[in-house]
Short mmCIF file of C-alpha atoms in Angstrom, two decimals:
data_model
loop_
_atom_site.label_atom_id
_atom_site.label_comp_id
_atom_site.label_asym_id
_atom_site.label_seq_id
_atom_site.Cartn_x
_atom_site.Cartn_y
_atom_site.Cartn_z
CA MET B 1 35.37 53.26 22.36
CA GLY B 2 31.74 53.32 21.24
CA GLU B 3 30.19 52.87 17.81
CA LEU B 4 30.10 55.25 14.87
CA ILE B 5 26.82 57.02 14.26
CA ALA B 6 25.84 56.93 10.60
CA THR B 7 22.91 55.89 8.50
CA ASN B 8 24.50 53.73 5.83
CA PHE B 9 27.26 51.19 6.55
CA ILE B 10 28.81 48.38 4.54
CA THR B 11 30.46 45.49 6.37
CA TYR B 12 33.50 44.15 4.50
CA GLU B 13 34.96 40.78 5.47
CA TYR B 14 38.38 39.21 5.03
CA PRO B 15 39.36 35.59 5.85
CA MET B 16 42.63 35.05 7.75
CA ASN B 17 43.00 31.41 6.69
CA GLU B 18 42.07 29.11 3.81
CA LYS B 19 39.27 27.35 5.73
CA ILE B 20 37.31 30.58 6.29
CA ARG B 21 38.05 31.68 2.71
CA SER B 22 36.45 28.46 1.44
CA TRP B 23 33.44 28.83 3.77
CA LEU B 24 32.76 32.41 2.65
CA ARG B 25 32.87 31.30 -0.99
CA LEU B 26 30.43 28.49 -0.17
CA GLU B 27 28.15 30.92 1.67
CA THR B 28 28.05 33.22 -1.37
CA LEU B 29 27.32 30.37 -3.79
CA LEU B 30 24.59 28.88 -1.59
CA SER B 31 22.98 32.31 -1.31
CA GLN B 32 23.02 32.65 -5.10
CA ILE B 33 21.58 29.16 -5.60
CA TYR B 34 18.64 29.73 -3.26
CA GLU B 35 17.98 33.18 -4.73
CA LEU B 36 18.16 31.94 -8.34
CA SER B 37 16.15 28.76 -7.72
CA ASN B 38 12.96 30.51 -8.86
CA ILE B 39 13.80 30.02 -12.53
CA THR B 40 11.72 32.30 -14.75
CA SER B 41 13.60 32.21 -18.07
CA TYR B 42 16.36 30.46 -20.03
CA SER B 43 18.90 33.08 -18.85
CA SER B 44 17.96 32.74 -15.17
CA GLY B 45 18.13 28.95 -15.58
CA ILE B 46 21.71 29.19 -16.87
CA ALA B 47 22.64 31.51 -13.95
CA PHE B 48 21.21 28.96 -11.49
CA PHE B 49 23.08 26.02 -13.04
CA ARG B 50 26.32 28.03 -13.18
CA SER B 51 26.16 28.62 -9.41
CA VAL B 52 25.34 24.94 -8.82
CA SER B 53 28.32 23.91 -10.96
CA GLU B 54 30.69 26.19 -9.01
CA LEU B 55 29.35 24.77 -5.74
CA ILE B 56 30.09 21.21 -6.93
CA GLU B 57 33.65 22.22 -7.87
CA ILE B 58 34.34 23.67 -4.41
CA LEU B 59 32.82 20.63 -2.66
CA ASP B 60 35.05 18.36 -4.78
CA ARG B 61 38.23 20.08 -3.55
CA GLY B 62 38.14 19.22 0.15
CA GLU B 63 36.46 17.66 3.13
CA VAL B 64 33.96 20.39 3.92
CA ARG B 65 31.80 18.14 6.09
CA SER B 66 34.61 17.08 8.48
CA GLU B 67 35.80 20.70 8.83
CA LEU B 68 32.28 21.88 9.69
CA ILE B 69 31.79 19.07 12.23
CA LYS B 70 35.13 19.96 13.81
CA GLU B 71 34.10 23.63 14.07
CA LEU B 72 30.69 22.81 15.55
CA GLU B 73 32.35 20.58 18.15
CA LYS B 74 34.80 23.39 18.97
CA GLN B 75 31.90 25.79 19.48
CA ARG B 76 30.14 23.20 21.64
CA THR B 77 33.24 22.91 23.86
CA ARG B 78 33.43 26.72 24.12
CA LEU B 79 29.79 26.88 25.20
CA SER B 80 30.33 24.15 27.79
CA ASN B 81 33.19 26.18 29.27
CA TRP B 82 30.98 29.28 29.45
CA ALA B 83 28.45 27.29 31.48
CA GLU B 84 31.01 27.09 34.30
CA ALA B 85 31.45 30.87 34.46
CA PRO B 86 29.79 32.87 37.29
CA ASN B 87 26.35 34.29 36.41
CA ALA B 88 26.16 32.12 33.27
CA ASP B 89 22.69 31.72 31.74
CA ASN B 90 22.71 27.94 32.00
CA GLU B 91 19.24 27.56 30.55
CA LEU B 92 20.21 29.42 27.38
CA ILE B 93 23.56 27.61 27.14
CA SER B 94 21.86 24.24 27.61
CA SER B 95 19.42 25.06 24.80
CA LEU B 96 22.27 26.14 22.49
CA LEU B 97 24.28 23.01 23.32
CA GLU B 98 21.28 20.87 22.44
CA GLN B 99 20.90 22.69 19.11
CA LEU B 100 24.60 22.23 18.29
CA SER B 101 24.47 18.53 19.14
CA GLY B 102 21.44 18.15 16.85
CA LYS B 103 23.23 19.91 14.00
CA ILE B 104 26.33 17.73 14.42
CA SER B 105 24.21 14.54 14.34
CA HIS B 106 22.29 15.81 11.29
CA LEU B 107 25.56 16.60 9.51
CA MET B 108 27.12 13.23 10.29
CA SER B 109 24.11 11.31 8.98
CA ALA B 110 23.60 13.43 5.85
CA PRO B 111 24.58 12.00 2.43
CA ARG B 112 27.84 13.14 0.88
CA PHE B 113 27.67 16.84 0.04
CA GLY B 114 26.96 17.46 -3.63
CA HIS B 115 26.38 13.80 -4.56
CA HIS B 116 22.75 14.37 -5.58
CA LEU B 117 23.80 17.37 -7.70
CA ARG B 118 26.77 15.59 -9.34
CA THR B 119 24.67 12.64 -10.49
CA ASP B 120 21.72 14.60 -11.87
CA LYS B 121 21.46 14.34 -15.68
CA ILE B 122 20.20 17.88 -16.31
CA ILE B 123 22.91 19.45 -14.12
CA SER B 124 25.65 17.28 -15.68
CA MET B 125 24.53 18.17 -19.19
CA VAL B 126 24.62 21.93 -18.51
CA ARG B 127 27.97 21.68 -16.64
CA GLN B 128 29.63 20.24 -19.74
CA ARG B 129 28.84 23.43 -21.67
CA LEU B 130 29.62 26.02 -18.97
CA SER B 131 33.39 26.02 -19.56
CA ILE B 132 32.84 27.10 -23.19
CA PRO B 133 32.40 30.90 -23.60
CA GLY B 134 28.84 31.41 -24.83
CA GLY B 135 28.45 27.63 -24.93
CA CYS B 136 25.01 27.56 -23.30
CA CYS B 137 22.88 28.84 -26.17
CA SER B 138 19.53 27.14 -26.65
CA PHE B 139 20.84 25.33 -29.78
CA ASP B 140 23.65 23.87 -27.61
CA LEU B 141 21.22 22.63 -24.97
CA PRO B 142 17.86 21.67 -26.54
CA THR B 143 17.24 19.27 -23.62
CA LEU B 144 17.46 22.18 -21.18
CA GLN B 145 15.19 24.25 -23.40
CA LEU B 146 12.63 21.46 -23.23
CA TRP B 147 13.09 20.98 -19.45
CA LEU B 148 12.45 24.70 -18.88
CA ASN B 149 9.11 24.31 -20.65
CA ILE B 150 7.79 21.22 -18.87
CA PRO B 151 5.02 21.80 -16.28
CA GLN B 152 6.11 24.03 -13.40
CA VAL B 153 5.17 21.39 -10.84
CA GLU B 154 7.68 18.94 -12.37
CA ARG B 155 10.48 21.49 -12.42
CA ASP B 156 9.71 22.57 -8.86
CA LYS B 157 9.92 18.94 -7.75
CA ALA B 158 13.42 18.58 -9.26
CA ILE B 159 14.64 21.94 -7.91
CA ASN B 160 13.28 21.22 -4.42
CA GLY B 161 15.13 17.90 -4.47
CA TRP B 162 18.38 19.68 -5.32
CA LEU B 163 17.86 22.28 -2.58
CA GLN B 164 16.97 19.64 0.02
CA SER B 165 20.22 17.80 -0.76
CA ILE B 166 22.30 20.89 0.16
CA GLU B 167 20.19 21.98 3.16
CA PRO B 168 22.39 20.14 5.76
CA LEU B 169 25.43 21.97 4.33
CA ASN B 170 23.61 25.32 4.25
CA ASP B 171 22.30 24.93 7.82
CA ALA B 172 25.69 23.90 9.29
CA LEU B 173 27.59 26.62 7.41
CA LYS B 174 25.12 29.31 8.45
CA THR B 175 25.42 28.20 12.11
CA VAL B 176 29.22 28.10 12.06
CA LEU B 177 29.68 31.49 10.36
CA THR B 178 27.09 33.13 12.64
CA LEU B 179 28.92 31.86 15.73
CA ILE B 180 32.28 33.02 14.36
CA ARG B 181 30.93 36.47 13.48
CA GLN B 182 29.29 36.83 16.89
CA SER B 183 32.57 35.99 18.64
CA GLY B 184 33.97 39.42 17.72
CA LYS B 185 32.88 42.87 18.83
CA PHE B 186 33.00 46.00 16.68
CA GLU B 187 35.23 48.78 18.02
CA VAL B 188 35.98 52.20 16.53
CA ARG B 189 39.40 52.58 14.91
CA GLU B 190 41.12 55.44 13.13
CA SER B 191 43.11 55.38 9.92
CA ASN B 192 45.65 58.09 9.07
CA ASN B 193 46.49 58.85 5.43
CA GLY B 194 44.35 55.93 4.32
CA PHE B 195 46.37 53.22 6.08
CA TYR B 196 45.90 51.03 9.16
CA GLN B 197 47.74 47.92 10.37
CA ASP B 198 47.62 45.76 13.47
CA ASN B 199 48.43 42.35 14.96
CA VAL B 200 45.88 39.71 15.89
CA GLU B 201 46.33 36.36 17.62
CA GLY B 202 44.11 33.34 17.07
CA LYS B 203 41.59 35.20 14.89
CA GLU B 204 40.08 33.85 11.67
CA LEU B 205 37.91 36.60 10.23
CA LEU B 206 38.26 40.38 9.98
CA ARG B 207 35.11 42.51 9.68
CA ILE B 208 35.33 46.19 8.77
CA LYS B 209 32.27 48.41 9.02
CA LEU B 210 32.59 51.58 6.95
CA SER B 211 30.25 54.41 6.07
CA THR B 212 29.37 54.88 2.39
CA GLU B 213 29.45 58.67 2.84
CA TYR B 214 32.87 59.30 1.26
CA LEU B 215 32.69 56.49 -1.34
CA ILE B 216 35.70 54.78 0.26
CA TYR B 217 36.35 51.02 0.48
CA PRO B 218 39.09 49.01 2.25
CA GLN B 219 41.69 46.94 0.45
CA ILE B 220 42.51 44.24 3.00
CA SER B 221 45.56 41.99 3.23
CA GLY B 222 46.62 39.70 6.02
CA HIS B 223 47.77 36.28 7.11
CA LYS B 224 47.71 34.46 10.46
CA THR B 225 48.65 37.22 12.94
CA ARG B 226 49.11 40.44 10.92
CA PHE B 227 46.84 42.49 8.70
CA ALA B 228 46.82 45.82 6.89
CA LEU B 229 44.01 48.01 5.57
CA ARG B 230 44.46 50.51 2.77
CA PHE B 231 41.46 52.74 2.17
CA LEU B 232 40.80 53.72 -1.43
CA HIS B 233 38.29 55.97 -3.18
CA ILE B 234 35.97 54.39 -5.74
CA ASP B 235 37.18 57.05 -8.22
CA SER B 236 40.89 56.25 -8.14
CA GLU B 237 41.87 59.26 -10.28
CA ASN B 238 39.74 62.11 -8.93
CA GLY B 239 38.40 60.92 -5.58
CA ILE B 240 39.53 62.71 -2.42
CA LEU B 241 40.59 60.61 0.57
CA PRO B 242 40.11 62.26 4.03
CA ASP B 243 43.29 62.52 6.15
CA VAL B 244 41.52 60.69 9.01
CA ILE B 245 39.03 57.87 8.39
CA ASN B 246 36.96 56.43 11.24
CA PHE B 247 35.78 52.86 10.85
CA GLU B 248 34.71 49.93 13.01
CA LEU B 249 36.77 46.74 13.27
CA SER B 250 35.80 43.34 14.59
CA CYS B 251 38.37 40.51 14.84
CA CYS B 252 36.57 37.17 15.09
#
């Protein structure tokens, strides 16, 4: 089947295992950190440090680096196998293999993820207050209030140091998730009465592309080899759900 023709789509994603779940959380936090790193006020500073604190907590829970290296090596093996296929673009594959090898080496030689953030005095000071509701007022953190008013060049130097320390993680994660997402192809599916279920084998990430036209979103559940989609209207009381809903599904 082809693709749906519409002007405005949202792509929803659902992880089929804990590893992908963790990586998607990391991707979201890293995106927030980079976006919030241009601190313009006390409030935006707190938002930045909150995202940094959550990143540190996730990195403390498991061996993210070894999992990413394992995934990059798996992708490298897959690419090597493609090179043996008839009509393979060996020049492109060779270039991609070289890039993957470089990323693996960079990852293996990088300092421990989050170490630079964990040991920073400003970050540690703010983290201590984040667990307290409303605990980051200026009177709670006069040191932060002062830091936010030191010359911009000094603050930029500190922030750039923090961002550089997580760049190997960001680069590897971006590469891995891009390769995983590209491994699947979107195909048109049909849901009757707002429900759809199917089996998948050896897949790690579900991607559902849905038009915003009817204000409908998917509630996704699944584990290992089975998944189910229930389509719901944003207005749960008054919204009307079409009998047949067309959407695109990619199993990666």
